[in-house]
């Protein structure tokens, strides 16, 4: 069986940077380093960091406020946090280490700019994702988060005032098809869009590394007869990779570790592609590859 490992499997630059910053903070203050929620969506990496002393604080504000945070060194993960939470943590005596990915910061700045310029802002993405919540926190919630075309129509049908300026950005890790489809649907499926709107500004906030990963996933899925997508169950960029591969019709399986791989799935497979999400370490990719090599 031929095995094709994606060139873009393994940590993305934003995740590498966040982990590097957490590790360097551990050297300075071994007893005091915390993250708000798991630093990345990969339980194995998170467990390792916990064993080395990193503590995980709750990432919801209400529970967080009940925790002891004075004197802690809090590493802000790559998704970022809202300015009011940042302020609050500093007031409570925490030392903040900002590992927000520079690409996510660009999305935050794009949102701030569009709202300041009076655009009705739409964010394509998942409203529950920490990155989207943080972006909303930078603009006092002044945006509509959409992930399905019908949400656009519903929102428009509830408007009492005419909408003149529309701004669009995306959660950095959504898939390109979803972003393009929603922009297309806005124009073709919402009748008010053509009759009311005078100005549209789309800012491409998609992460370049994610786009490269998605495009490679699509190509590899087309040229293979089985795809293994490796990543944390709660990692949204990994889930998008799975969906992209499934669109091609190639059998696709998402797993977190080599232990979860049942080799019976690969019976009769000629070429298997191995992909990894942005928070999947290369060690897991290699373990899965070795397991397949060892079986043949
Ligand atoms: S996926 Fe992209 S935006 Fe997200 S942390 Fe990695 S490099 Fe940054």
mmCIF file of C-alpha atoms and ligand atoms in Angstrom:
data_model
loop_
_atom_site.group_PDB
_atom_site.id
_atom_site.type_symbol
_atom_site.label_atom_id
_atom_site.label_comp_id
_atom_site.label_asym_id
_atom_site.label_seq_id
_atom_site.Cartn_x
_atom_site.Cartn_y
_atom_site.Cartn_z
ATOM 1 C CA UNK A 1 0.000 0.000 0.000
ATOM 2 C CA UNK A 2 1.290 3.444 -0.895
ATOM 3 C CA UNK A 3 1.261 6.024 1.929
ATOM 4 C CA UNK A 4 1.128 9.747 1.141
ATOM 5 C CA UNK A 5 1.803 12.038 4.103
ATOM 6 C CA UNK A 6 0.663 15.641 3.621
ATOM 7 C CA UNK A 7 3.466 18.219 3.565
ATOM 8 C CA UNK A 8 1.282 20.439 5.734
ATOM 9 C CA UNK A 9 0.621 17.877 8.465
ATOM 10 C CA UNK A 10 1.966 19.004 11.866
ATOM 11 C CA UNK A 11 1.686 22.176 13.925
ATOM 12 C CA UNK A 12 0.873 25.430 12.122
ATOM 13 C CA UNK A 13 3.075 28.489 12.838
ATOM 14 C CA UNK A 14 0.530 29.965 15.289
ATOM 15 C CA UNK A 15 0.366 26.795 17.380
ATOM 16 C CA UNK A 16 4.166 26.349 17.319
ATOM 17 C CA UNK A 17 4.551 29.922 18.534
ATOM 18 C CA UNK A 18 1.991 29.499 21.359
ATOM 19 C CA UNK A 19 3.638 26.307 22.603
ATOM 20 C CA UNK A 20 7.098 27.874 22.393
ATOM 21 C CA UNK A 21 5.883 30.850 24.444
ATOM 22 C CA UNK A 22 4.267 28.574 27.058
ATOM 23 C CA UNK A 23 7.456 26.521 27.344
ATOM 24 C CA UNK A 24 9.623 29.588 27.735
ATOM 25 C CA UNK A 25 7.265 30.910 30.430
ATOM 26 C CA UNK A 26 7.557 27.554 32.235
ATOM 27 C CA UNK A 27 11.306 28.109 32.481
ATOM 28 C CA UNK A 28 10.799 31.550 34.029
ATOM 29 C CA UNK A 29 7.974 30.700 36.438
ATOM 30 C CA UNK A 30 7.592 26.913 36.673
ATOM 31 C CA UNK A 31 4.899 27.060 39.380
ATOM 32 C CA UNK A 32 2.740 29.835 37.971
ATOM 33 C CA UNK A 33 2.012 29.173 34.286
ATOM 34 C CA UNK A 34 -1.626 28.760 33.246
ATOM 35 C CA UNK A 35 -3.670 28.812 30.061
ATOM 36 C CA UNK A 36 -7.305 29.811 29.630
ATOM 37 C CA UNK A 37 -8.750 26.519 28.478
ATOM 38 C CA UNK A 38 -6.475 24.004 26.748
ATOM 39 C CA UNK A 39 -3.715 25.797 24.818
ATOM 40 C CA UNK A 40 -4.538 23.834 21.653
ATOM 41 C CA UNK A 41 -7.226 21.388 20.593
ATOM 42 C CA UNK A 42 -5.106 18.309 21.093
ATOM 43 C CA UNK A 43 -5.500 16.431 24.388
ATOM 44 C CA UNK A 44 -2.166 14.592 24.090
ATOM 45 C CA UNK A 45 -0.093 17.733 23.764
ATOM 46 C CA UNK A 46 -2.162 19.385 26.485
ATOM 47 C CA UNK A 47 -1.591 16.431 28.875
ATOM 48 C CA UNK A 48 2.155 16.601 28.291
ATOM 49 C CA UNK A 49 2.218 20.296 29.106
ATOM 50 C CA UNK A 50 0.142 19.683 32.244
ATOM 51 C CA UNK A 51 2.646 17.061 33.355
ATOM 52 C CA UNK A 52 5.346 19.703 32.976
ATOM 53 C CA UNK A 53 3.416 22.034 35.285
ATOM 54 C CA UNK A 54 1.017 24.093 33.174
ATOM 55 C CA UNK A 55 -2.352 24.576 34.839
ATOM 56 C CA UNK A 56 -5.566 24.987 32.845
ATOM 57 C CA UNK A 57 -7.937 27.676 34.039
ATOM 58 C CA UNK A 58 -11.581 27.668 32.953
ATOM 59 C CA UNK A 59 -12.104 29.704 29.782
ATOM 60 C CA UNK A 60 -15.614 30.878 30.632
ATOM 61 C CA UNK A 61 -15.607 34.171 32.445
ATOM 62 C CA UNK A 62 -18.014 33.289 35.257
ATOM 63 C CA UNK A 63 -16.052 30.214 36.404
ATOM 64 C CA UNK A 64 -12.730 31.918 35.794
ATOM 65 C CA UNK A 65 -13.618 34.707 38.188
ATOM 66 C CA UNK A 66 -14.009 32.161 40.971
ATOM 67 C CA UNK A 67 -10.447 30.870 40.389
ATOM 68 C CA UNK A 68 -7.325 32.148 42.096
ATOM 69 C CA UNK A 69 -5.387 34.072 39.443
ATOM 70 C CA UNK A 70 -3.284 36.600 41.336
ATOM 71 C CA UNK A 71 0.384 36.070 40.492
ATOM 72 C CA UNK A 72 -0.297 33.588 37.689
ATOM 73 C CA UNK A 73 1.391 33.867 34.303
ATOM 74 C CA UNK A 74 -1.479 33.342 31.877
ATOM 75 C CA UNK A 75 -0.592 32.368 28.321
ATOM 76 C CA UNK A 76 -3.299 33.650 25.982
ATOM 77 C CA UNK A 77 -3.738 30.919 23.392
ATOM 78 C CA UNK A 78 -3.602 31.472 19.636
ATOM 79 C CA UNK A 79 -7.393 32.133 19.409
ATOM 80 C CA UNK A 80 -7.029 35.343 21.432
ATOM 81 C CA UNK A 81 -9.370 36.783 24.063
ATOM 82 C CA UNK A 82 -11.605 39.827 24.327
ATOM 83 C CA UNK A 83 -10.128 43.139 25.588
ATOM 84 C CA UNK A 84 -12.486 43.227 28.595
ATOM 85 C CA UNK A 85 -11.340 39.795 29.745
ATOM 86 C CA UNK A 86 -7.725 40.855 29.236
ATOM 87 C CA UNK A 87 -8.328 43.949 31.356
ATOM 88 C CA UNK A 88 -10.053 41.954 34.052
ATOM 89 C CA UNK A 89 -7.237 39.409 34.309
ATOM 90 C CA UNK A 90 -4.661 42.166 34.659
ATOM 91 C CA UNK A 91 -6.745 43.903 37.321
ATOM 92 C CA UNK A 92 -6.837 40.614 39.212
ATOM 93 C CA UNK A 93 -3.035 40.514 39.273
ATOM 94 C CA UNK A 94 -2.287 38.068 36.450
ATOM 95 C CA UNK A 95 0.742 38.535 34.227
ATOM 96 C CA UNK A 96 -0.388 38.016 30.616
ATOM 97 C CA UNK A 97 1.686 36.380 27.890
ATOM 98 C CA UNK A 98 -0.058 37.082 24.617
ATOM 99 C CA UNK A 99 0.303 34.141 22.221
ATOM 100 C CA UNK A 100 -2.614 35.250 20.025
ATOM 101 C CA UNK A 101 -1.691 34.204 16.484
ATOM 102 C CA UNK A 102 -0.752 37.236 14.330
ATOM 103 C CA UNK A 103 -3.234 36.013 11.690
ATOM 104 C CA UNK A 104 -6.035 36.035 14.272
ATOM 105 C CA UNK A 105 -4.993 39.550 15.292
ATOM 106 C CA UNK A 106 -5.398 40.616 11.669
ATOM 107 C CA UNK A 107 -8.969 39.255 11.705
ATOM 108 C CA UNK A 108 -9.653 41.195 14.927
ATOM 109 C CA UNK A 109 -8.295 44.393 13.360
ATOM 110 C CA UNK A 110 -10.359 43.829 10.191
ATOM 111 C CA UNK A 111 -13.521 43.469 12.296
ATOM 112 C CA UNK A 112 -12.769 46.623 14.291
ATOM 113 C CA UNK A 113 -12.112 48.606 11.120
ATOM 114 C CA UNK A 114 -15.291 47.474 9.353
ATOM 115 C CA UNK A 115 -17.498 48.189 12.350
ATOM 116 C CA UNK A 116 -15.880 51.638 12.827
ATOM 117 C CA UNK A 117 -16.519 52.420 9.162
ATOM 118 C CA UNK A 118 -20.201 51.633 9.611
ATOM 119 C CA UNK A 119 -20.429 48.275 7.840
ATOM 120 C CA UNK A 120 -22.963 45.694 9.000
ATOM 121 C CA UNK A 121 -20.476 42.985 9.757
ATOM 122 C CA UNK A 122 -20.927 39.285 9.014
ATOM 123 C CA UNK A 123 -18.428 36.769 10.295
ATOM 124 C CA UNK A 124 -18.433 33.425 8.529
ATOM 125 C CA UNK A 125 -17.659 30.838 11.179
ATOM 126 C CA UNK A 126 -18.807 29.153 14.341
ATOM 127 C CA UNK A 127 -20.252 31.489 16.977
ATOM 128 C CA UNK A 128 -19.120 29.138 19.758
ATOM 129 C CA UNK A 129 -15.489 29.031 18.650
ATOM 130 C CA UNK A 130 -13.137 30.898 21.033
ATOM 131 C CA UNK A 131 -11.549 32.828 18.146
ATOM 132 C CA UNK A 132 -14.954 34.129 17.011
ATOM 133 C CA UNK A 133 -15.959 34.962 20.583
ATOM 134 C CA UNK A 134 -12.731 36.951 20.977
ATOM 135 C CA UNK A 135 -13.331 38.834 17.705
ATOM 136 C CA UNK A 136 -16.852 39.684 18.883
ATOM 137 C CA UNK A 137 -15.349 40.903 22.150
ATOM 138 C CA UNK A 138 -13.274 43.445 20.205
ATOM 139 C CA UNK A 139 -16.365 44.943 18.559
ATOM 140 C CA UNK A 140 -18.883 44.779 21.431
ATOM 141 C CA UNK A 141 -20.715 41.943 19.687
ATOM 142 C CA UNK A 142 -21.517 44.190 16.697
ATOM 143 C CA UNK A 143 -21.579 41.402 14.096
ATOM 144 C CA UNK A 144 -23.692 38.511 12.894
ATOM 145 C CA UNK A 145 -21.985 35.128 12.852
ATOM 146 C CA UNK A 146 -23.159 32.858 10.047
ATOM 147 C CA UNK A 147 -22.335 29.322 9.077
ATOM 148 C CA UNK A 148 -25.336 28.467 6.880
ATOM 149 C CA UNK A 149 -26.985 30.390 4.030
ATOM 150 C CA UNK A 150 -30.420 30.296 5.694
ATOM 151 C CA UNK A 151 -29.024 32.305 8.620
ATOM 152 C CA UNK A 152 -28.385 35.184 6.197
ATOM 153 C CA UNK A 153 -31.939 35.086 4.911
ATOM 154 C CA UNK A 154 -33.388 34.880 8.422
ATOM 155 C CA UNK A 155 -31.320 37.802 9.615
ATOM 156 C CA UNK A 156 -32.362 39.923 6.647
ATOM 157 C CA UNK A 157 -36.029 39.096 6.963
ATOM 158 C CA UNK A 158 -35.965 40.439 10.549
ATOM 159 C CA UNK A 159 -34.472 43.838 9.645
ATOM 160 C CA UNK A 160 -36.706 46.871 9.931
ATOM 161 C CA UNK A 161 -34.133 49.324 8.514
ATOM 162 C CA UNK A 162 -32.471 49.113 5.117
ATOM 163 C CA UNK A 163 -28.933 47.749 5.131
ATOM 164 C CA UNK A 164 -26.576 49.916 3.045
ATOM 165 C CA UNK A 165 -23.079 48.723 3.884
ATOM 166 C CA UNK A 166 -22.083 45.082 4.322
ATOM 167 C CA UNK A 167 -18.726 43.860 5.584
ATOM 168 C CA UNK A 168 -17.599 40.245 5.534
ATOM 169 C CA UNK A 169 -14.760 38.430 7.231
ATOM 170 C CA UNK A 170 -14.201 34.798 8.179
ATOM 171 C CA UNK A 171 -13.000 32.833 11.168
ATOM 172 C CA UNK A 172 -9.385 32.193 10.116
ATOM 173 C CA UNK A 173 -9.775 28.423 9.852
ATOM 174 C CA UNK A 174 -13.099 27.996 8.037
ATOM 175 C CA UNK A 175 -12.876 26.202 4.749
ATOM 176 C CA UNK A 176 -12.630 28.132 1.540
ATOM 177 C CA UNK A 177 -15.736 26.449 0.035
ATOM 178 C CA UNK A 178 -17.861 27.526 2.975
ATOM 179 C CA UNK A 179 -16.607 31.119 2.774
ATOM 180 C CA UNK A 180 -17.116 31.333 -0.993
ATOM 181 C CA UNK A 181 -20.532 29.685 -0.840
ATOM 182 C CA UNK A 182 -21.777 32.086 1.783
ATOM 183 C CA UNK A 183 -20.511 35.115 -0.155
ATOM 184 C CA UNK A 184 -22.204 33.730 -3.301
ATOM 185 C CA UNK A 185 -25.437 32.958 -1.432
ATOM 186 C CA UNK A 186 -25.518 36.467 -0.071
ATOM 187 C CA UNK A 187 -25.636 37.835 -3.588
ATOM 188 C CA UNK A 188 -27.829 35.212 -5.220
ATOM 189 C CA UNK A 189 -30.212 34.149 -2.467
ATOM 190 C CA UNK A 190 -30.950 37.319 -0.501
ATOM 191 C CA UNK A 191 -33.185 39.530 -2.683
ATOM 192 C CA UNK A 192 -32.666 42.591 -0.450
ATOM 193 C CA UNK A 193 -28.951 42.374 -1.032
ATOM 194 C CA UNK A 194 -29.178 43.706 -4.575
ATOM 195 C CA UNK A 195 -32.019 46.155 -3.934
ATOM 196 C CA UNK A 196 -30.726 47.703 -0.680
ATOM 197 C CA UNK A 197 -26.991 47.344 -0.292
ATOM 198 C CA UNK A 198 -24.784 50.072 -1.789
ATOM 199 C CA UNK A 199 -21.389 48.893 -0.658
ATOM 200 C CA UNK A 200 -19.808 45.529 0.173
ATOM 201 C CA UNK A 201 -16.357 45.029 1.642
ATOM 202 C CA UNK A 202 -14.940 41.508 1.934
ATOM 203 C CA UNK A 203 -11.694 41.174 3.856
ATOM 204 C CA UNK A 204 -9.968 37.869 3.384
ATOM 205 C CA UNK A 205 -9.054 36.831 6.911
ATOM 206 C CA UNK A 206 -8.515 33.178 6.062
ATOM 207 C CA UNK A 207 -5.263 31.750 7.355
ATOM 208 C CA UNK A 208 -2.748 31.044 4.556
ATOM 209 C CA UNK A 209 -1.434 27.971 6.325
ATOM 210 C CA UNK A 210 -4.974 26.599 6.667
ATOM 211 C CA UNK A 211 -5.714 27.302 2.999
ATOM 212 C CA UNK A 212 -2.568 25.436 1.947
ATOM 213 C CA UNK A 213 -3.556 22.536 4.230
ATOM 214 C CA UNK A 214 -7.089 22.460 2.790
ATOM 215 C CA UNK A 215 -5.957 22.624 -0.805
ATOM 216 C CA UNK A 216 -3.428 19.831 -0.233
ATOM 217 C CA UNK A 217 -6.126 17.781 1.551
ATOM 218 C CA UNK A 218 -8.429 18.122 -1.448
ATOM 219 C CA UNK A 219 -5.709 17.072 -3.919
ATOM 220 C CA UNK A 220 -4.581 14.143 -1.774
ATOM 221 C CA UNK A 221 -8.160 12.943 -1.279
ATOM 222 C CA UNK A 222 -8.695 13.010 -5.046
ATOM 223 C CA UNK A 223 -5.577 10.940 -5.680
ATOM 224 C CA UNK A 224 -6.068 8.392 -2.867
ATOM 225 C CA UNK A 225 -8.683 5.786 -2.064
ATOM 226 C CA UNK A 226 -8.616 6.333 1.700
ATOM 227 C CA UNK A 227 -7.857 9.386 3.849
ATOM 228 C CA UNK A 228 -6.893 9.498 7.505
ATOM 229 C CA UNK A 229 -7.376 12.885 9.104
ATOM 230 C CA UNK A 230 -5.524 13.203 12.401
ATOM 231 C CA UNK A 231 -6.536 15.724 15.015
ATOM 232 C CA UNK A 232 -8.344 16.533 18.237
ATOM 233 C CA UNK A 233 -12.070 15.786 18.307
ATOM 234 C CA UNK A 234 -12.835 19.409 19.176
ATOM 235 C CA UNK A 235 -10.474 20.917 16.604
ATOM 236 C CA UNK A 236 -12.518 22.825 14.056
ATOM 237 C CA UNK A 237 -9.774 23.071 11.429
ATOM 238 C CA UNK A 238 -9.406 19.269 11.524
ATOM 239 C CA UNK A 239 -13.149 18.880 11.111
ATOM 240 C CA UNK A 240 -13.047 21.169 8.053
ATOM 241 C CA UNK A 241 -10.281 18.974 6.567
ATOM 242 C CA UNK A 242 -12.471 15.909 7.072
ATOM 243 C CA UNK A 243 -15.403 17.584 5.323
ATOM 244 C CA UNK A 244 -13.228 18.699 2.390
ATOM 245 C CA UNK A 245 -11.993 15.139 1.885
ATOM 246 C CA UNK A 246 -15.504 13.722 2.122
ATOM 247 C CA UNK A 247 -16.681 16.108 -0.607
ATOM 248 C CA UNK A 248 -14.380 14.255 -3.032
ATOM 249 C CA UNK A 249 -16.202 10.972 -2.302
ATOM 250 C CA UNK A 250 -13.033 9.306 -0.975
ATOM 251 C CA UNK A 251 -13.522 7.279 2.207
ATOM 252 C CA UNK A 252 -12.322 9.428 5.111
ATOM 253 C CA UNK A 253 -11.708 8.633 8.749
ATOM 254 C CA UNK A 254 -10.860 11.126 11.481
ATOM 255 C CA UNK A 255 -8.875 9.849 14.468
ATOM 256 C CA UNK A 256 -6.885 11.385 17.308
ATOM 257 C CA UNK A 257 -4.105 8.850 17.773
ATOM 258 C CA UNK A 258 -2.551 5.746 16.209
ATOM 259 C CA UNK A 259 -4.321 3.593 18.834
ATOM 260 C CA UNK A 260 -7.664 4.535 17.341
ATOM 261 C CA UNK A 261 -6.715 3.248 13.896
ATOM 262 C CA UNK A 262 -8.383 -0.064 13.113
ATOM 263 C CA UNK A 263 -6.232 -1.498 10.317
ATOM 264 C CA UNK A 264 -9.219 -3.490 9.025
ATOM 265 C CA UNK A 265 -10.427 -0.202 7.482
ATOM 266 C CA UNK A 266 -7.416 -0.235 5.166
ATOM 267 C CA UNK A 267 -8.039 -3.672 3.682
ATOM 268 C CA UNK A 268 -7.873 -3.483 -0.102
ATOM 269 C CA UNK A 269 -6.709 0.153 -0.042
ATOM 270 C CA UNK A 270 -4.078 0.975 -2.693
ATOM 271 C CA UNK A 271 -3.129 4.482 -1.585
ATOM 272 C CA UNK A 272 -3.802 6.047 1.790
ATOM 273 C CA UNK A 273 -3.307 9.741 2.502
ATOM 274 C CA UNK A 274 -2.433 10.952 6.014
ATOM 275 C CA UNK A 275 -3.411 14.512 6.938
ATOM 276 C CA UNK A 276 -3.044 16.414 10.196
ATOM 277 C CA UNK A 277 -4.815 19.439 11.637
ATOM 278 C CA UNK A 278 -3.016 22.592 12.770
ATOM 279 C CA UNK A 279 -2.695 21.284 16.329
ATOM 280 C CA UNK A 280 -1.619 17.741 15.483
ATOM 281 C CA UNK A 281 2.027 17.101 16.360
ATOM 282 C CA UNK A 282 4.282 15.392 13.813
ATOM 283 C CA UNK A 283 4.912 12.597 16.338
ATOM 284 C CA UNK A 284 1.273 11.423 15.995
ATOM 285 C CA UNK A 285 1.486 11.609 12.192
ATOM 286 C CA UNK A 286 4.634 9.481 12.310
ATOM 287 C CA UNK A 287 3.087 6.951 14.743
ATOM 288 C CA UNK A 288 0.138 6.447 12.402
ATOM 289 C CA UNK A 289 2.461 6.075 9.396
ATOM 290 C CA UNK A 290 4.573 3.519 11.271
ATOM 291 C CA UNK A 291 1.504 1.537 12.296
ATOM 292 C CA UNK A 292 0.410 1.248 8.670
ATOM 293 C CA UNK A 293 3.946 0.383 7.486
ATOM 294 C CA UNK A 294 4.196 -2.240 10.243
ATOM 295 C CA UNK A 295 0.938 -3.882 9.146
ATOM 296 C CA UNK A 296 2.065 -4.488 5.580
HETATM 297 S S1 LIG B 1 -4.342 27.861 11.984
HETATM 298 FE FE1 LIG B 1 -3.543 29.758 11.113
HETATM 299 S S2 LIG B 1 -4.644 31.340 12.224
HETATM 300 FE FE2 LIG B 1 -4.868 29.487 13.428
HETATM 301 S S3 LIG B 1 -3.181 29.525 14.854
HETATM 302 FE FE3 LIG B 1 -2.481 28.389 13.088
HETATM 303 S S4 LIG B 1 -1.423 29.897 11.791
HETATM 304 FE FE4 LIG B 1 -2.706 31.008 13.266
#
